[in-house]
Coordinates of C-alpha atoms and ligand atoms in Angstrom, one line a residue:
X1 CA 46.6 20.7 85.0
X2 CA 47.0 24.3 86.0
X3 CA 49.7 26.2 84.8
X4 CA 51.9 27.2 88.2
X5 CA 54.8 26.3 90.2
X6 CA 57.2 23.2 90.0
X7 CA 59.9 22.1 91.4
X8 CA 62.0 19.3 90.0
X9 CA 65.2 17.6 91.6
X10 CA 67.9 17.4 88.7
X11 CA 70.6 14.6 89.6
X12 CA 73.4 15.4 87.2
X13 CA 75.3 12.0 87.9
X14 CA 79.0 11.2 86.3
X15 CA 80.8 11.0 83.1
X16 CA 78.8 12.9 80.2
X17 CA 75.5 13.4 82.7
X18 CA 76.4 16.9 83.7
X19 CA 76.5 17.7 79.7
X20 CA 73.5 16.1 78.6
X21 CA 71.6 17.6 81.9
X22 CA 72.3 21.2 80.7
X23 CA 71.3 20.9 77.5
X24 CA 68.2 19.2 79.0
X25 CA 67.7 22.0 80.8
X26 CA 67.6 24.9 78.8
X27 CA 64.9 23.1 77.0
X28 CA 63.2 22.5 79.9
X29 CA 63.5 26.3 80.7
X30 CA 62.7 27.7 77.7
X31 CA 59.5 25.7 77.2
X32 CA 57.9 26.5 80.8
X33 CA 58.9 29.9 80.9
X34 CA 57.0 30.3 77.4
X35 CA 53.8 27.9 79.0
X36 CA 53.7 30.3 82.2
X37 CA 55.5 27.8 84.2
X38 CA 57.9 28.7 87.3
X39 CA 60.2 25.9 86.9
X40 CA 63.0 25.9 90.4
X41 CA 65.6 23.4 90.0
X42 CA 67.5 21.9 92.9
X43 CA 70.9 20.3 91.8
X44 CA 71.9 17.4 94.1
X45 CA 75.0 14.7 93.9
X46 CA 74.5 10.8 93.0
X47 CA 76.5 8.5 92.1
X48 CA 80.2 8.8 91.7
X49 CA 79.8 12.5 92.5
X50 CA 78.2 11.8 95.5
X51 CA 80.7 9.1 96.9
X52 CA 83.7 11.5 96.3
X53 CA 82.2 14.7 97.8
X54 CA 79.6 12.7 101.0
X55 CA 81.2 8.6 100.6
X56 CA 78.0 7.8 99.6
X57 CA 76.7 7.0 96.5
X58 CA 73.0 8.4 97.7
X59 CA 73.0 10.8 100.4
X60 CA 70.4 11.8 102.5
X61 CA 69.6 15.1 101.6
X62 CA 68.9 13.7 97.4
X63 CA 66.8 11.4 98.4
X64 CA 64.9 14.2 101.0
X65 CA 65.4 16.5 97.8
X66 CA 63.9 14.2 95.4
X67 CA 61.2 13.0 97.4
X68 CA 60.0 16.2 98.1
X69 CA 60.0 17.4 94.1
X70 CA 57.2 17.3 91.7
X71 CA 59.9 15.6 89.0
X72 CA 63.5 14.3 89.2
X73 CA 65.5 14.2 86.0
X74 CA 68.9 12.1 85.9
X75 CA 71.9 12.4 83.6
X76 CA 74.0 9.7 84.4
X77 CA 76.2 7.5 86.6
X78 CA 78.8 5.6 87.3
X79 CA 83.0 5.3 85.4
X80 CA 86.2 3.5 85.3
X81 CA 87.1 5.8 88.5
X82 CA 84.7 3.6 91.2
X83 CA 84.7 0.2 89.3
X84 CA 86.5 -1.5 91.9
X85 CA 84.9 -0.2 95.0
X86 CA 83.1 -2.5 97.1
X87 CA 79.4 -2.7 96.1
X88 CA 77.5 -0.8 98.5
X89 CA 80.3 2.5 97.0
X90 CA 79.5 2.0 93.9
X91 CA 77.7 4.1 91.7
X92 CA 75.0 2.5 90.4
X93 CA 74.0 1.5 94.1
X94 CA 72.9 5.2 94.1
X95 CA 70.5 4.7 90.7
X96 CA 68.9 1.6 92.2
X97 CA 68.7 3.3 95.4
X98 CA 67.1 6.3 94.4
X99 CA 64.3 4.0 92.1
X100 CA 63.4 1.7 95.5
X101 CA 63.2 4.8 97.8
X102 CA 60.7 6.6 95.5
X103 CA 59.2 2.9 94.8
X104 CA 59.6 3.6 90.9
X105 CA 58.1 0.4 89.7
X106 CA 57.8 0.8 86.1
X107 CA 60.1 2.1 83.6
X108 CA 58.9 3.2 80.1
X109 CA 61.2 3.0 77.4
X110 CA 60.2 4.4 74.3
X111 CA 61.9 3.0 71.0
X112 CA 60.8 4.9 68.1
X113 CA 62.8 5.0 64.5
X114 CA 63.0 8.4 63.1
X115 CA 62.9 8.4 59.5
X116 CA 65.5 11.1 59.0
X117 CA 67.6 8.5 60.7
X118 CA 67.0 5.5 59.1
X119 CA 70.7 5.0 57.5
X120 CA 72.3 5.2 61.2
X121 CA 70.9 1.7 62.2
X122 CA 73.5 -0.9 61.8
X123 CA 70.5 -3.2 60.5
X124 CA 68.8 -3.1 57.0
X125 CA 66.6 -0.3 56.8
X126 CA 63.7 -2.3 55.7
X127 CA 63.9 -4.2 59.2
X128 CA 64.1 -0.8 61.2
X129 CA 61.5 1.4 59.5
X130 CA 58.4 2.3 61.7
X131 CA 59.8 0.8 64.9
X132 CA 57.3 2.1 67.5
X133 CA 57.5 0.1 70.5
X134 CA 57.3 0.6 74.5
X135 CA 59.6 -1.5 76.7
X136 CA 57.5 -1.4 80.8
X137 CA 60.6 -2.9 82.3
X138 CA 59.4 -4.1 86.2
X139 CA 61.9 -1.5 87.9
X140 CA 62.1 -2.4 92.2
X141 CA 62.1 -5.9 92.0
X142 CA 63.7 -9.0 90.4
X143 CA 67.1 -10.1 89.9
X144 CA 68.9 -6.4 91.0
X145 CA 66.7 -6.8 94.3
X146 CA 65.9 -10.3 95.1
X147 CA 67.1 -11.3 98.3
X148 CA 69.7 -13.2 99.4
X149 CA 72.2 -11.4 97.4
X150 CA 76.0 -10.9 97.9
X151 CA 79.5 -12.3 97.8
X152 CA 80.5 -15.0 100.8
X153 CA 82.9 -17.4 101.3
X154 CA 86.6 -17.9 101.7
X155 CA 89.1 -16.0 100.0
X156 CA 89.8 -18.7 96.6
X157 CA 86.0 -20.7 97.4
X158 CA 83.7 -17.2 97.0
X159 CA 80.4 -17.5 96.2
X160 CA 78.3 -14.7 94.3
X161 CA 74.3 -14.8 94.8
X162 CA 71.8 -13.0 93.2
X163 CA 67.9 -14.2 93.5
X164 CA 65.6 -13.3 91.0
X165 CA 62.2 -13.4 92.9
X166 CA 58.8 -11.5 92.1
X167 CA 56.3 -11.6 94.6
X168 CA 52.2 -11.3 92.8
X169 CA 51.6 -7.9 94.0
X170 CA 54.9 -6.9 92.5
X171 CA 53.5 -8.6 88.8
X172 CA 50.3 -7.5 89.2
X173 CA 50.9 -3.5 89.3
X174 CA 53.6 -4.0 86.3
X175 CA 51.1 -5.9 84.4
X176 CA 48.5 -3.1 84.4
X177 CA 50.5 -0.5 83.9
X178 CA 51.8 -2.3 80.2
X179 CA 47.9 -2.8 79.4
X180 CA 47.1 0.5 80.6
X181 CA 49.6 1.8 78.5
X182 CA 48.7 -0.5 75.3
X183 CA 45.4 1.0 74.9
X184 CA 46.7 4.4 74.8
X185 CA 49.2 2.6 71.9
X186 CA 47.7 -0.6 69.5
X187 CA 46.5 -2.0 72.2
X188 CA 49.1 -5.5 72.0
X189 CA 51.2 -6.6 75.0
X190 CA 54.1 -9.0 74.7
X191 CA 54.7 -10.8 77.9
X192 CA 58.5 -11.9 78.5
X193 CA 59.9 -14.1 80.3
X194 CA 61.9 -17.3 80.2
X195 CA 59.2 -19.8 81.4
X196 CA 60.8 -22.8 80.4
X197 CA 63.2 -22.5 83.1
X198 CA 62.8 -20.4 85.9
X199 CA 59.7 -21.0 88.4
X200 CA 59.5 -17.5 88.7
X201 CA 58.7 -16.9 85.3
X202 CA 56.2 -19.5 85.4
X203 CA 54.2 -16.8 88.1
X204 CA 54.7 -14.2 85.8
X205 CA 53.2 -15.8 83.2
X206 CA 50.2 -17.2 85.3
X207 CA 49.8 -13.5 86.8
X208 CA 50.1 -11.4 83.6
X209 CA 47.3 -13.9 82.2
X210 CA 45.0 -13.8 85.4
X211 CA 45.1 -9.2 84.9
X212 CA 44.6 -9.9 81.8
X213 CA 41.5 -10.1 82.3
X214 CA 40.5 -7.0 82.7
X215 CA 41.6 -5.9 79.5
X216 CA 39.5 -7.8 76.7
X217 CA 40.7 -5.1 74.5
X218 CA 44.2 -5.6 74.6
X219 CA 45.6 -8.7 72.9
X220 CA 48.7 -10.6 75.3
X221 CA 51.1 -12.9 73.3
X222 CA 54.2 -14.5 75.8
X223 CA 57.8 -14.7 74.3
X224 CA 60.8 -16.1 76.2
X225 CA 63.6 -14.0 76.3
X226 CA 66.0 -15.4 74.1
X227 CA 63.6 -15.6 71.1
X228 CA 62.3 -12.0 72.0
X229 CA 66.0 -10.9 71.7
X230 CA 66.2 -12.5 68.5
X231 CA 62.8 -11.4 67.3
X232 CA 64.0 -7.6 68.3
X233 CA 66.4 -7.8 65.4
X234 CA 64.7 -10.0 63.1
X235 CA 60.9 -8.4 62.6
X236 CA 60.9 -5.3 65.4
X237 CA 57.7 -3.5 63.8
X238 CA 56.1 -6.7 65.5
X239 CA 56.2 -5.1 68.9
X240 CA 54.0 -2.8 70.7
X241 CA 54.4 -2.9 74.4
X242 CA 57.0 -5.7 75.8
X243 CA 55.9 -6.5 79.4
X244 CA 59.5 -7.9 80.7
X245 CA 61.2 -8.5 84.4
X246 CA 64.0 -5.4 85.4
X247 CA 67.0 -8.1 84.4
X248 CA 65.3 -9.1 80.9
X249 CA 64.5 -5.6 80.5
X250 CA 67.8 -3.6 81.1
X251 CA 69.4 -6.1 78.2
X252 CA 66.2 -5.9 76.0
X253 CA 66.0 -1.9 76.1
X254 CA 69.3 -1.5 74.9
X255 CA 68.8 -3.5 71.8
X256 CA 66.7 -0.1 70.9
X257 CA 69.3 1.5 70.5
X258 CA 69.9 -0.3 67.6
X259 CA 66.7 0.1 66.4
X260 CA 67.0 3.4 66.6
X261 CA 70.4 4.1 65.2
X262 CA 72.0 5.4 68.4
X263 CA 71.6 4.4 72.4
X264 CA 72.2 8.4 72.9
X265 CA 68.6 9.4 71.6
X266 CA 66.4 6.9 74.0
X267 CA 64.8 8.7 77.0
X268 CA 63.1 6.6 80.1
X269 CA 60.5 7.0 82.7
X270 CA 60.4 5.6 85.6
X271 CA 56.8 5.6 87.3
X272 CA 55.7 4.4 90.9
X273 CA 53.1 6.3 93.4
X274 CA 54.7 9.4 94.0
X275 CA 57.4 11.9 91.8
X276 CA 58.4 10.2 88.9
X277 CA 61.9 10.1 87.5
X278 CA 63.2 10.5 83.8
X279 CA 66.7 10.0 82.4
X280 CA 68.3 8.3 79.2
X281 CA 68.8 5.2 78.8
X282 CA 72.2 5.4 78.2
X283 CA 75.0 5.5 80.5
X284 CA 77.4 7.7 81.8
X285 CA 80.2 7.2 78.9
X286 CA 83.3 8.5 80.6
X287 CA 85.2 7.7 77.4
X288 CA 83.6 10.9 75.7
X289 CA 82.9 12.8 78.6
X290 CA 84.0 16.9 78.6
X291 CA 84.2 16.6 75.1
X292 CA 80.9 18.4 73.7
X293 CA 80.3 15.5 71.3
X294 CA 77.4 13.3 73.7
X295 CA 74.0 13.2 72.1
X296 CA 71.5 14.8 74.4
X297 CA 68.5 13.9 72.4
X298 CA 67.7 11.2 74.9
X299 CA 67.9 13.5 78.1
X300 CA 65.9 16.2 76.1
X301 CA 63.0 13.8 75.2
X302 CA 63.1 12.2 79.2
X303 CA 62.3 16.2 79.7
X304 CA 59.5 15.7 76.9
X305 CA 58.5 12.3 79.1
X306 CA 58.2 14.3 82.4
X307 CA 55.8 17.2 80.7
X308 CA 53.4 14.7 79.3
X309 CA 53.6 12.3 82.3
X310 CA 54.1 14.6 85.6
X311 CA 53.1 17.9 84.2
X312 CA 50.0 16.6 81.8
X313 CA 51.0 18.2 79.2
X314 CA 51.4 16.3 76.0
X315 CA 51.0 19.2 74.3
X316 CA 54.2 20.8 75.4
X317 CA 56.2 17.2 75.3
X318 CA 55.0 18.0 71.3
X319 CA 56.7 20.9 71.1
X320 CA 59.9 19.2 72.4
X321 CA 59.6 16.2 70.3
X322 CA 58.8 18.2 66.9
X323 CA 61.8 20.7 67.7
X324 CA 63.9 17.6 67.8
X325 CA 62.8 16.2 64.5
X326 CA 63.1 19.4 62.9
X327 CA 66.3 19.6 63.8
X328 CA 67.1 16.5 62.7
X329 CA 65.0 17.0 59.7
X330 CA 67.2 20.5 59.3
X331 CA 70.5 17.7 58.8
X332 CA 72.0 18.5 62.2
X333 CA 73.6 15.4 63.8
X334 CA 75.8 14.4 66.8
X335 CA 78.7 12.3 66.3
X336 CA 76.9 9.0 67.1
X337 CA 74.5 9.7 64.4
X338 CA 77.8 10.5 61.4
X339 CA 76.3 7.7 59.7
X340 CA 73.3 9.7 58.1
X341 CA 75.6 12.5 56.6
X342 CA 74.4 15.5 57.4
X343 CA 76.5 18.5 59.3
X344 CA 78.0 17.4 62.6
X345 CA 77.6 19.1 65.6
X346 CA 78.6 19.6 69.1
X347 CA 76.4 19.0 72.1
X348 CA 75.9 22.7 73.0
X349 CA 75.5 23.9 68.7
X350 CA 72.7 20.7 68.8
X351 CA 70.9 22.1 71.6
X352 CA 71.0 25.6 70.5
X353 CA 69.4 24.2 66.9
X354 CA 66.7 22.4 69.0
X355 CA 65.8 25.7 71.0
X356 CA 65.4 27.9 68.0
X357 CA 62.8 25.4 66.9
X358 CA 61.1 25.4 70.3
X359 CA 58.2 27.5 69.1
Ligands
IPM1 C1 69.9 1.3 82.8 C2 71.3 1.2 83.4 C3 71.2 0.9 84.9 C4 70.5 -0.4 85.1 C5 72.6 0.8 85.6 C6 73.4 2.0 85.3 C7 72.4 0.5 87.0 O1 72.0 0.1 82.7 O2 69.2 2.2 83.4 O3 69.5 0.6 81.9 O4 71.1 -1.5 85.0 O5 69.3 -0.3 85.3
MG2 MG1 70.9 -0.5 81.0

């Protein structure tokens, strides 16, 4: 792609996401403006941001912003602060909003083990070393979409409903997406799903197989969830891409962050037909917020996600990713990563170290 103009929609969100979203963005700054690359940056509200200031957790005028970027990039939402308002005002109505408007179907999740932090991992280092997996969690469908959903009833005899429903087409696109992505990786796809139970499973399963056959090269094992949680903490180096429902897959991705050694240093994509979106994985952690201690290493390498994904330029996501490992390399840390010695840092200190190794 031609170096030129873009614009990209930053959604700074709650708790630490404002934090983690500046240091996101100097990098982001730094590295177009050296690549020849007019970056302009529209801030808009979501989330609990966006419910105080417009009582909505999604207002019109983010979605118009965001559909009309090249790239959005999200910090976080959600806190303590909305937890009791009624669903449609809460936060995370704006997240999942935001994914179905822009019809972000598949969400990447990246779980590699750096060596440098291989004593941060609560799990025996021989279990965690050369973790290099790929979570494609379905994004606009299943069990946070399925209709009927909601809360009914009398006061004292409620009933709560969620439906977890996939319809083929839905499967289909997911499916080649993970084996387009495996042959890029080592070319293995692990199917999960819990298709001793649920009937929708059971189509998954039947779908994934039927596109699988358009990929020869790619070898497709199944797992049911349960055993792929256990199997995630047992023998990880086993995985390359896990194909997994948007349910399955929230719980499943955050298991990576025990792979990894911290949640804070796992970025995300999330892919459909038109601007994609990248944020962490993590969430909003009020608890720490305004206290220059969150670890922006996975908003920085979302950033990394967007060059290589949106912008096509892998080599420029390099740069990001080898200025982070440097500086992890150098013994710079963030408070969630203590564990591996090494000299502790704030949020703004760690982002200056990673810009200084930019180039
Ligand atoms: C994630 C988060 C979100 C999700 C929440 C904040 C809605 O946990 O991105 O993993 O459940 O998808
Ligand atoms: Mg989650």
């Amino acid at each position: 792609m031609l170096n030129g103009k873009r614009k990209i929609c930053v959604l700074p969100g709650d708790g630490i996401g404002p934090e983690i979203i500046d240091s996101a963005l100097a990098v982001l700054n730094h590295v177009a403006s050296h690549a020849g690359i007019a970056v302009t940056v529209s801030r808009e509200p979501i989330g609990g941001e966006a419910i105080d200031a417009h009582g909505t957790p999604l207002p019109e005028r983010t979605l118009q912003s965001c559909l009309s970027s090249d790239a959005v990039l999200l910090g976080a939402v959600g806190g303590p602060r909305w937890d009791s308002n009624p669903p449609h005002l809460r936060p995370e109505k704006g997240l999942l909003g935001i994914r179905k408007a822009l019809g972000l179907y598949g969400n990447l999740r990246p779980v590699k083990q750096q060596p440098t932090l291989l004593e941060c991992s609560s799990l025996k280092k021989e279990i965690v070393a050369g973790v290099d997996l790929l979570v494609v969690r379905e994004l606009t469908g299943g069990l946070y979409f399925g209709e009927p959903q909601g809360i009914s009833g009398e006061a004292g005899s409620e009933v709560g409903l969620n439906s977890m429903l996939y319809h083929r087409h839905e499967i289909e696109r997911i499916a080649h997406k993970a084996f387009e992505l495996a042959r890029r990786r080592r070319k293995k796809v692990t199917s999960v799903d819990k298709a001793n139970v649920l009937e929708v499973s059971q189509l998954w399963r039947k779908v994934v197989e039927e596109v699988h056959q358009d990929y020869p090269d790619v070898e497709l094992n199944h797992l049911l969830v349960d055993n792929c949680a256990m199997q995630l903490v047992l023998r990880p180096t086993q995985f390359d891409v896990l194909l997994t429902e948007n349910m399955f897959g929230d719980i499943l991705s955050d298991i990576g962050g025990v792979l990894t050694g911290s949640i804070g240093t796992l970025p995300s994509a999330s892919v459909g037909d038109g601007p994609a979106l990248y944020e962490p994985i993590h969430g909003s952690a009020p608890d720490i917020a305004g206290k220059n201690i969150a670890n922006p290493i996975g908003t920085i390498e979302s950033v990394a996600m967007m060059f290589e994904y949106s912008f096509d330029r892998a080599d420029l996501a390099r740069q990001i990713t080898d200025a982070i490992d440097l500086t992890l390399a150098d013994g710079y840390r963030t408070a969630d990563l203590a564990r591996s010695g090494g000299k502790i840092v704030g949020t703004l200190e760690f982002t200056n170290e990673i810009r200084q190794r930019l180039n």
